[in-house]
């Protein structure tokens, strides 16, 4: 079974608007961490935001926020005020328990239109 | 964040040759390094986990004799693709992680190496 599911292969958003990228996960471990990474066409993986399973509040980092709904096992990334430079592939990833391996979702390609 | 470098950034080789890719943590000691493979427009697939001074742990389906991993120091891991064939052409990304205070820290990714086998 897929541990990380990103159901949107591609998304378009108008510049300056907000966009939500979906991510659902599957784990039976009560301790886990959820990550979002951005991968532009250059290929580098850029860390955006992290949410721990025991964190009480949703994580925020500048224009990025994570809408964490634990009961629904979803960890959607919200990008506010989209910019042209936000066009990239976005990956959701999970680290379970005390392990150190990351499992990645299939990714969502985001295109910001001017 | 910490810096991880990879060398080379791209390489083209003939079928049957071996290629070595280096991954270095520049400003921290990486107790663990990971090697990923990524095909165009696809996700990252973990190939192996290497801990300094011990043998790498390979994911299911990854050929150990094909993809040799060495983690000889706390700042350097190498991936050698032996007897490369066109199907080995891919984007290879490493990441590095340190262990402090009884917990794993964030993984920092290298910029990747694009391998093309002719």
XYZ file of C-alpha atoms in Angstrom:
232
model
C 0.000 0.000 0.000
C 1.143 3.526 -0.740
C 2.413 5.250 2.353
C 2.297 8.716 0.818
C -0.311 9.678 -1.750
C -0.308 12.836 -3.806
C -3.376 12.731 -6.025
C -2.671 15.816 -8.117
C -0.162 15.096 -10.905
C -0.267 18.732 -11.996
C -1.736 22.018 -10.836
C -2.041 25.498 -12.289
C -2.378 28.623 -10.183
C -2.586 32.268 -11.060
C 0.229 34.445 -9.808
C -0.505 36.022 -6.393
C -3.222 33.486 -5.597
C -3.016 30.751 -2.970
C -2.785 27.074 -3.868
C -3.184 23.857 -1.880
C -1.221 20.735 -2.727
C -2.728 17.565 -1.320
C -0.943 14.838 0.586
C -2.368 11.888 2.495
C -0.332 9.349 4.381
C -0.691 5.925 5.898
C 1.074 4.770 9.022
C 0.275 2.886 12.193
C 3.198 4.397 14.068
C 2.109 7.161 16.483
C 5.419 8.950 16.013
C 6.166 10.252 12.548
C 7.239 13.343 10.677
C 5.921 14.865 7.495
C 8.012 16.926 5.105
C 7.453 18.961 1.982
C 10.195 19.509 -0.563
C 10.356 21.631 -3.699
C 12.305 20.428 -6.706
C 12.821 23.017 -9.464
C 13.963 21.999 -12.929
C 17.589 22.175 -11.771
C 16.931 19.048 -9.702
C 17.958 20.193 -6.241
C 15.672 19.223 -3.387
C 14.691 22.242 -1.319
C 13.245 21.646 2.148
C 10.107 23.720 2.715
C 8.353 22.703 5.897
C 8.120 20.003 8.580
C 5.271 18.749 10.789
C 5.756 16.316 13.627
C 2.930 13.981 14.580
C 2.849 15.342 18.118
C 2.940 18.983 17.103
C -0.166 20.736 18.328
C -0.077 23.559 15.836
C 0.159 23.557 12.078
C 3.632 24.367 10.816
C 4.250 27.622 8.977
C 7.331 28.927 7.164
C 6.883 32.242 5.446
C 4.446 31.745 2.551
C 4.236 28.018 3.242
C 1.864 26.473 5.733
C 0.946 22.888 6.381
C -2.701 22.021 6.951
C -2.280 19.028 9.243
C -5.426 16.968 9.844
C -4.246 14.034 11.884
C -7.542 12.140 12.045
C -7.841 12.290 8.269
C -4.130 11.544 7.830
C -3.640 14.477 5.554
C -0.852 17.044 5.414
C -1.658 19.503 2.674
C 0.773 22.235 1.704
C -0.653 25.713 1.260
C 1.361 28.259 -0.681
C 0.062 31.795 -0.324
C 0.621 34.620 -2.808
C 2.073 32.353 -5.510
C 5.075 33.599 -7.427
C 6.422 32.566 -10.827
C 9.435 31.093 -9.059
C 7.148 28.660 -7.253
C 6.767 26.672 -10.476
C 8.372 23.316 -9.653
C 7.707 19.744 -8.605
C 6.571 19.394 -5.005
C 7.048 16.238 -2.957
C 5.433 15.194 0.289
C 7.489 12.760 2.381
C 7.151 10.871 5.663
C 9.593 9.547 8.224
C 8.161 6.907 10.557
C 8.968 6.293 14.193
C 12.598 6.465 15.137
C 13.721 5.385 11.723
C 15.537 7.725 9.445
C 14.265 6.757 6.014
C 12.083 9.134 4.054
C 9.298 7.810 1.862
C 8.244 10.161 -0.904
C 4.956 10.664 -2.688
C 4.713 10.749 -6.475
C 4.890 14.526 -6.557
C 2.784 17.360 -7.927
C 3.964 19.648 -10.710
C 2.898 23.213 -9.990
C 2.799 25.831 -12.713
C 2.246 29.466 -11.786
C 0.682 31.569 -14.537
C 1.305 35.288 -14.962
C 20.873 24.744 6.460
C 23.833 22.444 6.032
C 25.500 21.975 2.659
C 25.859 18.712 0.783
C 27.796 18.565 -2.469
C 27.869 15.967 -5.215
C 30.485 15.386 -7.830
C 30.211 15.229 -10.736
C 27.007 17.114 -11.461
C 26.655 15.259 -14.730
C 28.504 12.431 -16.441
C 28.256 10.667 -19.776
C 29.898 7.283 -20.122
C 30.037 4.344 -22.465
C 28.147 1.152 -21.769
C 30.221 -1.277 -19.737
C 32.278 1.290 -17.867
C 32.046 2.117 -14.173
C 31.160 5.522 -12.802
C 31.836 6.861 -9.313
C 29.698 9.593 -7.763
C 30.823 11.395 -4.609
C 28.608 12.879 -1.929
C 30.154 15.177 0.673
C 28.741 16.929 3.719
C 30.665 20.187 3.786
C 29.942 21.650 7.209
C 28.681 18.817 9.374
C 29.426 15.208 10.140
C 26.989 12.874 8.475
C 26.506 9.666 10.402
C 24.111 8.473 7.723
C 23.946 9.096 3.997
C 21.220 8.048 1.617
C 21.293 7.424 -2.114
C 18.223 7.979 -4.246
C 17.451 7.430 -7.883
C 14.983 9.518 -9.832
C 13.662 8.984 -13.333
C 12.238 11.946 -15.290
C 9.024 13.312 -13.811
C 8.976 10.576 -11.177
C 9.542 10.436 -7.463
C 12.724 9.731 -5.565
C 13.311 6.071 -4.886
C 15.614 5.176 -2.024
C 18.365 2.858 -3.190
C 20.400 2.400 -0.037
C 21.268 3.757 3.374
C 24.873 3.939 4.428
C 26.244 4.492 7.908
C 29.825 5.571 8.397
C 32.151 2.620 8.834
C 29.591 -0.083 8.119
C 28.093 -1.808 5.114
C 25.260 -0.126 3.276
C 21.698 -1.353 3.626
C 20.095 -1.752 0.216
C 16.409 -1.461 -0.546
C 14.611 -4.419 -2.018
C 15.288 -4.816 -5.715
C 18.525 -2.822 -5.746
C 21.526 -4.845 -6.886
C 24.339 -4.592 -4.355
C 26.986 -5.680 -6.834
C 25.768 -3.172 -9.378
C 25.599 -0.156 -7.101
C 28.564 -0.173 -4.740
C 28.322 2.212 -1.825
C 31.189 3.200 0.435
C 30.878 5.506 3.440
C 34.475 5.676 4.554
C 34.306 8.880 6.565
C 31.773 11.107 8.292
C 31.831 13.540 5.386
C 32.099 11.335 2.294
C 30.051 8.604 0.691
C 30.557 7.248 -2.802
C 28.235 5.427 -5.180
C 29.874 3.404 -7.933
C 27.712 2.213 -10.792
C 29.571 -0.813 -12.093
C 29.383 -1.960 -15.714
C 26.863 0.740 -16.484
C 24.205 0.176 -19.121
C 21.745 2.596 -20.761
C 19.000 1.558 -18.336
C 21.161 2.899 -15.496
C 20.814 6.393 -16.941
C 19.076 8.429 -14.281
C 19.360 11.290 -11.805
C 21.135 10.179 -8.638
C 20.663 12.229 -5.481
C 22.339 11.790 -2.136
C 21.301 13.141 1.222
C 23.144 13.358 4.503
C 21.939 13.268 8.070
C 23.526 13.674 11.458
C 22.572 12.092 14.764
C 22.627 14.240 17.857
C 21.082 14.001 21.281
C 19.489 10.662 20.567
C 17.539 11.751 17.555
C 17.903 11.891 13.813
C 18.177 15.324 12.373
C 16.924 16.676 9.098
C 18.207 15.188 5.847
C 20.089 17.629 3.638
C 20.131 16.863 -0.054
C 22.896 17.180 -2.587
C 22.272 18.843 -5.957
C 22.168 15.512 -7.790
C 24.194 13.827 -10.528
C 22.766 13.188 -13.957
C 24.165 9.974 -15.423
C 23.791 9.193 -19.105
C 25.061 5.852 -20.362
C 25.505 5.591 -24.129
